[in-house]
Short mmCIF file of C-alpha atoms in Angstrom, two decimals:
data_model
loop_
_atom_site.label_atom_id
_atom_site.label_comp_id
_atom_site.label_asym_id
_atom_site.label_seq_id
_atom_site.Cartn_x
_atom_site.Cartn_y
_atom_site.Cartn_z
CA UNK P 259 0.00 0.00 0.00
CA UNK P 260 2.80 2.23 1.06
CA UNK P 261 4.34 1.71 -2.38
CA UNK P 262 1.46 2.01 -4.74
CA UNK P 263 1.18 5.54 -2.81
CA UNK P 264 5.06 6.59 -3.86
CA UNK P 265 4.58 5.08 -7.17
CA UNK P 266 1.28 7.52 -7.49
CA UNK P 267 3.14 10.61 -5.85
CA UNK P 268 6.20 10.49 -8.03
CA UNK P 269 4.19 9.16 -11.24
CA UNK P 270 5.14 7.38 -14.32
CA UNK P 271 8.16 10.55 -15.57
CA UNK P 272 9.48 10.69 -12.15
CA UNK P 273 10.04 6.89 -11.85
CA UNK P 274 11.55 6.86 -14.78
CA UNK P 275 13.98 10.03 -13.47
CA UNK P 276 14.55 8.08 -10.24
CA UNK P 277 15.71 4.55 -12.13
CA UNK P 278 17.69 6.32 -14.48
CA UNK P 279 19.87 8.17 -11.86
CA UNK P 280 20.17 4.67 -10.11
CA UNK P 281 21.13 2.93 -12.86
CA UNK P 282 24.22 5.84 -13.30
CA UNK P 283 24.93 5.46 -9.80
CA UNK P 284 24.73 1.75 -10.25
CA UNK P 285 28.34 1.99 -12.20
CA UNK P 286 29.86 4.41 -11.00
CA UNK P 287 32.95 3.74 -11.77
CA UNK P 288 31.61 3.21 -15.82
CA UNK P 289 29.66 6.27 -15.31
CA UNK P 290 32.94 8.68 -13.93
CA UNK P 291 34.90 7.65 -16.58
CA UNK P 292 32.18 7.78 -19.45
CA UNK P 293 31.36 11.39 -18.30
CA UNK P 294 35.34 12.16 -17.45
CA UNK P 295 36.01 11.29 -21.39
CA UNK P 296 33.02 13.82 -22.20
CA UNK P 297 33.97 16.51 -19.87
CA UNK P 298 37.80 16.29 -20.78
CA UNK P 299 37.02 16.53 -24.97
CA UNK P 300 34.41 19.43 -24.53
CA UNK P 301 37.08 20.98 -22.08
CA UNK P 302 39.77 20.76 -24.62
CA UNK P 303 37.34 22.52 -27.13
CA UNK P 304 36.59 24.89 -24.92
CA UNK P 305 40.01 25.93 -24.06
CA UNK P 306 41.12 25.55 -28.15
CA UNK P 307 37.92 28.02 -29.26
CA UNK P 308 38.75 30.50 -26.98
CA UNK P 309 42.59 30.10 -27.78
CA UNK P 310 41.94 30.60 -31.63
CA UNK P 311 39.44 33.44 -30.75
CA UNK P 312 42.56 34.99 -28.93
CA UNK P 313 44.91 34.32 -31.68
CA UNK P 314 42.04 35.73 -34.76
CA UNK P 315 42.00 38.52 -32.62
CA UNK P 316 45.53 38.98 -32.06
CA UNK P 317 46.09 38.94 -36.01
CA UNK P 318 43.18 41.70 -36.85
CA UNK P 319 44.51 43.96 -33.91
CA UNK P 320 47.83 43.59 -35.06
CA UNK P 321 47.53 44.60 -38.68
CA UNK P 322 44.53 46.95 -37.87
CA UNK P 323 46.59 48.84 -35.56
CA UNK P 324 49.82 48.63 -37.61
CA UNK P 325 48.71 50.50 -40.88
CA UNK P 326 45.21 49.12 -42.36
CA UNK P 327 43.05 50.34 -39.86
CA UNK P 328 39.51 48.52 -40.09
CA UNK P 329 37.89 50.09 -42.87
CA UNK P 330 39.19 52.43 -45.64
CA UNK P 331 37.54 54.63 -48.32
CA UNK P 332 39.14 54.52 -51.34
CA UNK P 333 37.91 55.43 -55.24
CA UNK P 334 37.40 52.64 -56.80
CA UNK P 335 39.53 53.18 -59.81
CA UNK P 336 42.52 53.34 -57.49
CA UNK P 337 42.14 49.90 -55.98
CA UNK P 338 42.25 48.87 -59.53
CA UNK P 339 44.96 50.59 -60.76
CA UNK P 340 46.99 52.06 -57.71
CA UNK P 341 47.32 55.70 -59.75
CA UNK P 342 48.35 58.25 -57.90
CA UNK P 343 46.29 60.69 -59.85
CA UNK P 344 43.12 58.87 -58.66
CA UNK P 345 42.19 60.86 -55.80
CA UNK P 346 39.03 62.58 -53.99
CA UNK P 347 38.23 64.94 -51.98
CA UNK P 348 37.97 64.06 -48.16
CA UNK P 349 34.46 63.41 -47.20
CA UNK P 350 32.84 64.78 -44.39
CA UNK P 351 32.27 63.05 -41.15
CA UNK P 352 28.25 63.52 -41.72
CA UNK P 353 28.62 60.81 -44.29
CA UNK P 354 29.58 58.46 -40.68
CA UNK P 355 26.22 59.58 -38.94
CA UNK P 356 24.47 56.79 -39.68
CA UNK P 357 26.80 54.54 -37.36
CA UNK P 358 26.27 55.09 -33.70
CA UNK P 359 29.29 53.47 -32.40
CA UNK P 360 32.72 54.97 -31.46
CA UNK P 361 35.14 55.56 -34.86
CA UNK P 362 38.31 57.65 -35.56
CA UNK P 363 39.36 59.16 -39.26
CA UNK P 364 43.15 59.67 -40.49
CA UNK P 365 43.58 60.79 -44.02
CA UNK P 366 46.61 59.48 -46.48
CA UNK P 367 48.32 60.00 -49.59
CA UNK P 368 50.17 57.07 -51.09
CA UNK P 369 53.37 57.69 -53.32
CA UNK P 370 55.78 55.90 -54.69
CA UNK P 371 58.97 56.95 -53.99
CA UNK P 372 62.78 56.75 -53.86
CA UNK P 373 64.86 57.40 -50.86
CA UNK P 374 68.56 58.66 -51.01
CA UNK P 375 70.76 59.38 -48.25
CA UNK P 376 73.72 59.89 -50.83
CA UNK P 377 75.66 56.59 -50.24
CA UNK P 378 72.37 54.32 -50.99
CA UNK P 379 68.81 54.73 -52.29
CA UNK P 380 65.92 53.01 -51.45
CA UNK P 381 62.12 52.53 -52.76
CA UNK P 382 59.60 52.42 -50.70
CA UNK P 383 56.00 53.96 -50.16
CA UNK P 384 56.18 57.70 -48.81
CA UNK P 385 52.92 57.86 -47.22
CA UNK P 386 51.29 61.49 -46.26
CA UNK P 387 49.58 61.32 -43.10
CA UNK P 388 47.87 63.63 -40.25
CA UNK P 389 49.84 62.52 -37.57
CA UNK P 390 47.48 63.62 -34.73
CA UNK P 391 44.76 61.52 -36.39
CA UNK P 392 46.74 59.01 -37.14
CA UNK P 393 47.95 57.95 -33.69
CA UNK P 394 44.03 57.76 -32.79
CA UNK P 395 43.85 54.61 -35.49
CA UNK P 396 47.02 53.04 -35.52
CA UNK P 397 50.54 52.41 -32.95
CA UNK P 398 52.62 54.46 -35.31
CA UNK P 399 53.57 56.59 -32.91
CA UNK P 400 53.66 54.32 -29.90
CA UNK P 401 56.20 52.26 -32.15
CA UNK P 402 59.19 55.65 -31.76
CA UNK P 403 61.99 54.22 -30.57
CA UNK P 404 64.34 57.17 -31.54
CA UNK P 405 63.55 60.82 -31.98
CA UNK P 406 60.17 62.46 -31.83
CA UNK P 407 57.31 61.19 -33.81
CA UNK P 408 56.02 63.78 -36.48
CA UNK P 409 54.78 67.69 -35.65
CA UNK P 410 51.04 67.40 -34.74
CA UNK P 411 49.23 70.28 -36.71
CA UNK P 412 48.28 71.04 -40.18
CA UNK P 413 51.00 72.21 -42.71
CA UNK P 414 50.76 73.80 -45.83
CA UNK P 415 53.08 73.44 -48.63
CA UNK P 416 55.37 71.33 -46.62
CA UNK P 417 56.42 73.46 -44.23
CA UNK P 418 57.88 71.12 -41.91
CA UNK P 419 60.52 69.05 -43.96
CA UNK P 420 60.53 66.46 -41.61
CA UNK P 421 59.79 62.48 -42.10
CA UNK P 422 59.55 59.51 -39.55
CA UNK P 423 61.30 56.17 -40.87
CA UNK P 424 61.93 52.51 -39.82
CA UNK P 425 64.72 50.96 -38.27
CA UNK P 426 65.58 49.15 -41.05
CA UNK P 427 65.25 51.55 -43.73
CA UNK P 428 67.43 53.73 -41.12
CA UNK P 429 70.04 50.76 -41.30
CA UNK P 430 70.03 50.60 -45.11
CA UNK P 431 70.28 53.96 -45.87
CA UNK P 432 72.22 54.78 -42.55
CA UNK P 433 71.67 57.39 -41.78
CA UNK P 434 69.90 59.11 -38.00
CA UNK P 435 68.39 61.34 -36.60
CA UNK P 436 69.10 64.73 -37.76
CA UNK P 437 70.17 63.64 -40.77
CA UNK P 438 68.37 64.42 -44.49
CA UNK P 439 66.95 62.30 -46.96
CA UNK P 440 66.22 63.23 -50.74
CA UNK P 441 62.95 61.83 -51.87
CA UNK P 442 62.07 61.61 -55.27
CA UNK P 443 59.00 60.55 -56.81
CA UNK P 444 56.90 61.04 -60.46
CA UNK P 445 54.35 64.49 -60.11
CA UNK P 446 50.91 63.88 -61.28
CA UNK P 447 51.88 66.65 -63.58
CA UNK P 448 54.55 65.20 -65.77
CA UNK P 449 57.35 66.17 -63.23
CA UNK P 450 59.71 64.69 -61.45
CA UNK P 451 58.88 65.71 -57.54
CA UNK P 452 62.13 66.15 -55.54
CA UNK P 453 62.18 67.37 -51.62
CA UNK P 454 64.59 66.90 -49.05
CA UNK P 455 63.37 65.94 -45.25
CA UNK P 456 64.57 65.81 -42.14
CA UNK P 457 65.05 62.15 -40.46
CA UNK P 458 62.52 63.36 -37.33
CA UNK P 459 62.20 59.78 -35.08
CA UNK P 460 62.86 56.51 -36.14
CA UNK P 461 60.10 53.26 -35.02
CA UNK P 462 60.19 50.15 -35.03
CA UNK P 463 56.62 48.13 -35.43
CA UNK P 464 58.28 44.46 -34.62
CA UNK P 465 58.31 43.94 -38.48
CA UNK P 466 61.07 44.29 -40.56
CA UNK P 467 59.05 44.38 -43.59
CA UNK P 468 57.11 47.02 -43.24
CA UNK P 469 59.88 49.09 -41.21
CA UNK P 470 62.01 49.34 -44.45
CA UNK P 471 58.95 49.57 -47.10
CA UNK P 472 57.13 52.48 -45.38
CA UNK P 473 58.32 56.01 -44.47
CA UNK P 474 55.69 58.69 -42.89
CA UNK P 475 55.57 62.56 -43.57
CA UNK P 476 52.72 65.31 -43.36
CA UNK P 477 49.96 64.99 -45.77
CA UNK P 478 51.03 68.59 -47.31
CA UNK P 479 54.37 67.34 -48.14
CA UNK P 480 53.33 64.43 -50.12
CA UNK P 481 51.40 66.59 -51.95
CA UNK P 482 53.62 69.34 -53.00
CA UNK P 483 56.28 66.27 -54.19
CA UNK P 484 53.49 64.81 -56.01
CA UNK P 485 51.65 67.72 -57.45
CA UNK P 486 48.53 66.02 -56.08
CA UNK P 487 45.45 66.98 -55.12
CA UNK P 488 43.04 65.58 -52.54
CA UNK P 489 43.82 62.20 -50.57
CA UNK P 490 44.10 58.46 -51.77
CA UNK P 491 42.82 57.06 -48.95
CA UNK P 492 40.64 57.43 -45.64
CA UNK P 493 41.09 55.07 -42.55
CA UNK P 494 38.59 54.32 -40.21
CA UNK P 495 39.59 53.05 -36.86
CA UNK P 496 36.76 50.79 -34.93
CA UNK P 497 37.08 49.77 -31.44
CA UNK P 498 36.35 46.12 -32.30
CA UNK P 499 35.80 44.08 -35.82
CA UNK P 500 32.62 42.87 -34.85
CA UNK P 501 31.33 46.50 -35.82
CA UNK P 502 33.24 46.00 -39.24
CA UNK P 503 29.54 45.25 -40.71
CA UNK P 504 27.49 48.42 -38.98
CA UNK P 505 30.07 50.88 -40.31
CA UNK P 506 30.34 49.53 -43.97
CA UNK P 507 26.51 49.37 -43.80
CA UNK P 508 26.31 52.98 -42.47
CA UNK P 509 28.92 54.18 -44.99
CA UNK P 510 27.79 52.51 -48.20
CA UNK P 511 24.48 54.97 -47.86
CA UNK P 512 25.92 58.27 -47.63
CA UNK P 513 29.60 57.92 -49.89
CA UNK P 514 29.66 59.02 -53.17
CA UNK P 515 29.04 56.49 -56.47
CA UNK P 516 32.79 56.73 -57.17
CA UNK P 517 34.19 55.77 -53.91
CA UNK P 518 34.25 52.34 -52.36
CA UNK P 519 34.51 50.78 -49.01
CA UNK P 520 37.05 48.43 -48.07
CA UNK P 521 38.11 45.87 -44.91
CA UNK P 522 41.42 44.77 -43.50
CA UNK P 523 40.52 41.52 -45.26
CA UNK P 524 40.55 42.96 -48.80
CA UNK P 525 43.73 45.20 -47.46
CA UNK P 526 45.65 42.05 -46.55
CA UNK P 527 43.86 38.79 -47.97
CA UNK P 528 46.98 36.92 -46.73
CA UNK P 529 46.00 37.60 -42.47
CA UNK P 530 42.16 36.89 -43.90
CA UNK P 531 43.37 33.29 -45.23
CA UNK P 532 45.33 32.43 -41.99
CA UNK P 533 42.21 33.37 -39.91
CA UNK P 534 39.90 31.42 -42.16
CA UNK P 535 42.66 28.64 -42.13
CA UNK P 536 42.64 28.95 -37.90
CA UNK P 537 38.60 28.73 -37.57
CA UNK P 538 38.75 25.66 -40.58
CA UNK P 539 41.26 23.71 -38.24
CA UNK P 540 39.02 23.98 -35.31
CA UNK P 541 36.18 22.95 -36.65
CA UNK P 542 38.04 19.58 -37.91
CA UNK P 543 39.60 18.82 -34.40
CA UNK P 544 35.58 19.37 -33.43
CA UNK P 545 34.37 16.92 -35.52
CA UNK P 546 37.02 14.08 -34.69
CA UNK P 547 36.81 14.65 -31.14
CA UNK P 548 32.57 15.17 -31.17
CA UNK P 549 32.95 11.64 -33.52
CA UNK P 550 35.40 10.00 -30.65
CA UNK P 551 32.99 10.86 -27.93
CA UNK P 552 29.95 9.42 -29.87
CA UNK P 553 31.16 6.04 -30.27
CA UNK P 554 32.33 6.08 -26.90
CA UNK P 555 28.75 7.00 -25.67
CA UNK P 556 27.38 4.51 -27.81
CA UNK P 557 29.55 1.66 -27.01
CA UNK P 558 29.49 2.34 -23.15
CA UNK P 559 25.19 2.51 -23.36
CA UNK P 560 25.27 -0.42 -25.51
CA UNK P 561 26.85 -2.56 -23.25
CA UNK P 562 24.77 -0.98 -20.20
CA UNK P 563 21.55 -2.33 -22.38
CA UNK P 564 23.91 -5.87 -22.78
CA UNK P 565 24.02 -6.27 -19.12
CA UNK P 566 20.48 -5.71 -18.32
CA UNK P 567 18.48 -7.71 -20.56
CA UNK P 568 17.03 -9.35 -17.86
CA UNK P 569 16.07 -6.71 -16.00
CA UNK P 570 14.32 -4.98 -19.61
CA UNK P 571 12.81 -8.37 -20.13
CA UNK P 572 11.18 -8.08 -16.66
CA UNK P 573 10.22 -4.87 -17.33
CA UNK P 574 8.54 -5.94 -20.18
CA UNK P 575 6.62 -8.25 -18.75
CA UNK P 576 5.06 -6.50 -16.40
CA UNK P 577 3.55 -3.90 -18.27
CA UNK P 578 6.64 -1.36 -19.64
CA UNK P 579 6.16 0.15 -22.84
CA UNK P 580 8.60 -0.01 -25.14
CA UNK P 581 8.24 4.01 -25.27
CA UNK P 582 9.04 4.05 -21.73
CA UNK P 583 12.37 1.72 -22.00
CA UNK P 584 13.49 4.71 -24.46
CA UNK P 585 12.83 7.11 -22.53
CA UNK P 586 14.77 5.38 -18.99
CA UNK P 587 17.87 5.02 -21.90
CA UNK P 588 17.69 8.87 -22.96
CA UNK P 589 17.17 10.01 -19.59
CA UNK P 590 20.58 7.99 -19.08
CA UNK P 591 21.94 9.92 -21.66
CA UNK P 592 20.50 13.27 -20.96
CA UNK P 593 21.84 13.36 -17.07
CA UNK P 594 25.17 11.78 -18.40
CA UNK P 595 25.52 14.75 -21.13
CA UNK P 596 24.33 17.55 -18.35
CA UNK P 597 26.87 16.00 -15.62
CA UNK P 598 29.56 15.86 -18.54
CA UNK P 599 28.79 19.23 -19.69
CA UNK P 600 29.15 20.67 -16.57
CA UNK P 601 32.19 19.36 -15.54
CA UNK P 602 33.65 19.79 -19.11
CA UNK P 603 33.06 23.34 -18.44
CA UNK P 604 34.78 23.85 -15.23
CA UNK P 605 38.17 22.02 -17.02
CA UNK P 606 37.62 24.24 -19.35
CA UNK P 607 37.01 27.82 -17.65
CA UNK P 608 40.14 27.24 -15.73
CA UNK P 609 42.27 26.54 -18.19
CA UNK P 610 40.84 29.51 -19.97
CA UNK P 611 41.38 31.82 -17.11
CA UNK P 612 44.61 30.75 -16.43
CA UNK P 613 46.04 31.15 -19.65
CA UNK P 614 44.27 34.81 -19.84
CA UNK P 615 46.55 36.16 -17.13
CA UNK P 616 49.72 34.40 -17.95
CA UNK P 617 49.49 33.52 -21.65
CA UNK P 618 49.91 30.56 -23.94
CA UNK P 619 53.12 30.36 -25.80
CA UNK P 620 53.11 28.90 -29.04
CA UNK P 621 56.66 29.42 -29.54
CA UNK P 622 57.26 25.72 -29.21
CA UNK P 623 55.03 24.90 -31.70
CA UNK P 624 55.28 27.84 -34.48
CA UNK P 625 59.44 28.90 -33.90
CA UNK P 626 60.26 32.01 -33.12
CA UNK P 627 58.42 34.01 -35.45
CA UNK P 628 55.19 34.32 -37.16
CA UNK P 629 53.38 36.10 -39.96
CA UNK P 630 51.86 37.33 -42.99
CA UNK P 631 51.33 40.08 -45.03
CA UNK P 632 54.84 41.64 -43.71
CA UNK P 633 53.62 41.80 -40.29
CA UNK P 634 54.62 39.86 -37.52
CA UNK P 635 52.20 38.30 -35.04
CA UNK P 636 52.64 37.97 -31.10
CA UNK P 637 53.25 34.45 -29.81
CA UNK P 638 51.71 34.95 -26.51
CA UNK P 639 48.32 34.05 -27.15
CA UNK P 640 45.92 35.27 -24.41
CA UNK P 641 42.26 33.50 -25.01
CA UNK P 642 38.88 35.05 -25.55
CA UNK P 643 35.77 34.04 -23.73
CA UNK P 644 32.74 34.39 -26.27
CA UNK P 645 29.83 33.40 -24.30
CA UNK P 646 27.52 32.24 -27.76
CA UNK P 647 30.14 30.14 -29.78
CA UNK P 648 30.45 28.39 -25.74
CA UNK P 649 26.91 27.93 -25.66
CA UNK P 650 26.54 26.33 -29.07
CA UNK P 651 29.28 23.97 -28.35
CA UNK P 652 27.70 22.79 -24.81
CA UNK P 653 24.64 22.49 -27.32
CA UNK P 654 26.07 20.23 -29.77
CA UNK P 655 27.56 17.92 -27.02
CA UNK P 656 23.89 17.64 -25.60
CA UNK P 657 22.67 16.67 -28.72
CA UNK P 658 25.39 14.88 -29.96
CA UNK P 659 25.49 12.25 -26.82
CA UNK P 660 21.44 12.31 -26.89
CA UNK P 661 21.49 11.36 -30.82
CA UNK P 662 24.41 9.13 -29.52
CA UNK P 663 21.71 7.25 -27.24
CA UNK P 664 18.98 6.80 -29.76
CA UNK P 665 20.80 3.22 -30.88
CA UNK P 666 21.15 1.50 -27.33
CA UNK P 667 17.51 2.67 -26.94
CA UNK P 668 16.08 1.54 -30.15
CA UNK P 669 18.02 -1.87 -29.19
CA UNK P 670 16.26 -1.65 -25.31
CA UNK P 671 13.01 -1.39 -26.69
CA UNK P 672 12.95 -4.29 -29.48
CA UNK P 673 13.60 -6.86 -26.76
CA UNK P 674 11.48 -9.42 -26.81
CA UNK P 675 10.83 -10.46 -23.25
CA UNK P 676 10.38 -14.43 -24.12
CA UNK P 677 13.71 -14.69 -25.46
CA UNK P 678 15.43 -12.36 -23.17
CA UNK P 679 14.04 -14.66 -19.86
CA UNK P 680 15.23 -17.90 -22.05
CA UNK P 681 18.57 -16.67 -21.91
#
């Protein structure tokens, strides 16, 4: 009597609750290291997404913050041809209104030039640039390691010979600080543009590349050498990528037809591959580790439903519905991928943590240096917590072990209880 009023308190779903957490409990040494496989792979995912979400980021702040900024306004006939006589006029920051977020502007001129310090010459890109603005976008000026970065203010007609160079290009040309430099270049008129500037600083951005490829001067200078009117180029500084899409979407409706927007990813499709490359190999170590823990879920439930065929025969006999033995294996399943989960997620959130205040190397693994594009990339990789791609994962290891417990269930309830109590 007692029992028939338990059975009718807890009722046919709670039963069912109650045998399939004492059927885990039942093996627990089976069930600790069935759910210790789980939690360590979705751990190890955990840690790896938020590793490679470090190192993406790492990439796109490095070349963002180097030169490219995030998005640039060009016309579109220069991104075809690079001509230096394709140039507009600088548009005004009410064309940006639409976008609500926060967004710096720098303005440049691109021209092809040679360098020539008497002794050797050098070509490289002379770039004309606001220097004020530009040390909102990019670490230009953070990257002095000699000198004085550039004058802040606007000069006309190149009043202030001066220009801000690389280490390297230093080193190849050698010449310092103080010293002069003859640049020559082609005019847009038919010329050939000639000035001589004043070695101001010297920086150093960690790439050797770009240090000896790039030299910096005011805007007003490259113009005069050039003959050139207007700008090539306008960079627009973000404080993250995600907004990449918002500002395109906010510029593309107030620019002009001639001019065209532009990402770091069309700027330097080489970074773009590696970070497509990064998010391709993560999704492969996914699917053999997701593909690992599924046959282990299925082979560990399948021998579970092996050992009790007696007890399901029983079961069967009195009265259980074949529905119901499905239900006692998923419920299995679903406690064994919540237990897993949870666990997996503890492994993995201190791993994550501890790795965001010290680092993870990857020197061992990559050498001493990395990169693309010209740029070098840091090695100490310090992982980013992204709270949706974390939730889908937790999602698909849910569904993945309950899928995973669909085949030890179908098996459960085909038993035919005759047979099973004859053997």
């Amino acid at each position: 009597m007692r029992l028939s009023c338990s059975l009718r308190t807890i009722g046919p779903m709670g039963l069912l609750v109650s045998m399939a957490l004492r059927n885990l409990v039942r093996h627990r040494r089976r069930t600790m290291l069935t759910m210790l496989s789980i939690a360590v792979g979705l751990a190890v995912l955990l840690w790896l997404q938020c590793l490679i979400a470090g190192r993406n980021e790492n990439m796109i702040s490095t070349i963002t913050s180097t030169y490219t900024g995030h998005l640039q306004v060009a016309d579109h006939e220069y991104r075809k041809s690079h001509l230096t006589s394709k140039t507009f006029v600088p548009i005004e920051n009410a064309a940006l209104t639409p976008f609500t977020g926060r967004y710096e502007t720098a303005q440049r001129i691109h021209l092809p030039a040679l360098a020539s310090s008497g002794e050797d010459s050098v070509p490289l890109m002379l770039e004309g640039i606001e220097p004020e603005n530009e040390a909102k976008i990019t670490r230009l000026k953070s990257s002095l390691t000699r000198g004085e970065y550039l004058t802040e203010g606007d000069y006309t007609d190149c009043a202030n010979k001066e220009i801000y160079v690389g280490e390297s290009l230093a080193a190849i040309l050698k010449v310092d600080l103080g010293q002069k430099l003859v640049i020559l270049a082609q005019a847009n008129d038919g010329t050939l543009g000639n000035e001589l500037l004043r070695v101001k600083g010297i920086f150093s951005t960690g790439s050797p590349d770009f240090d000896k490829s790039f030299a910096f001067t005011h805007k007003s200078c490259v113009q005069s050498i050039g003959a050139l009117q207007g700008i090539h180029e306008l960079v627009i500084g973000l404080d993250s990528s995600r907004l990449e899409g918002e500002m395109t979407a906010a510029l593309t409706t107030g620019l002009p037809v001639n001019l065209r927007v532009t990402t770091w990813r069309e700027a330097m499709p080489a970074v773009a591959t590696m970070i497509r490359y990064n998010d391709a190999s993560f999704k492969m170590i996914t699917v053999v580790l997701f593909s690992v823990i599924a046959l282990g879920v299925i082979n560990t439930l399948l021998m579970s439903v092996f050992e009790r065929l007696k007890e399901f025969g029983v079961m069967i006999a009195l009265g259980t519905r074949p529905f119901q033995l499905q239900s006692l294996v998923l419920l299995e399943c679903f406690f064994v991928a919540i237990f897993s989960s949870a666990l997996g997620t503890v492994f993995g959130s201190i791993a994550v943590f501890y790795h965001r205040q010290v680092g993870f190397d990857l020197t061992p693994f990559l050498g001493e240096q990395t990169g693309a594009g010209g740029f070098s990339f840091d090695l100490i990789i310090h992982p980013i917590f992204e709270l949706v791609p974390f939730l889908k994962l937790v999602g698909i290891i849910v569904a993945l072990i309950m899928c995973a417990g669909l085949v030890p269930a179908f098996r459960a309830s085909r038993l035919d209880p005759v047979e099973v109590m004859r053997s």
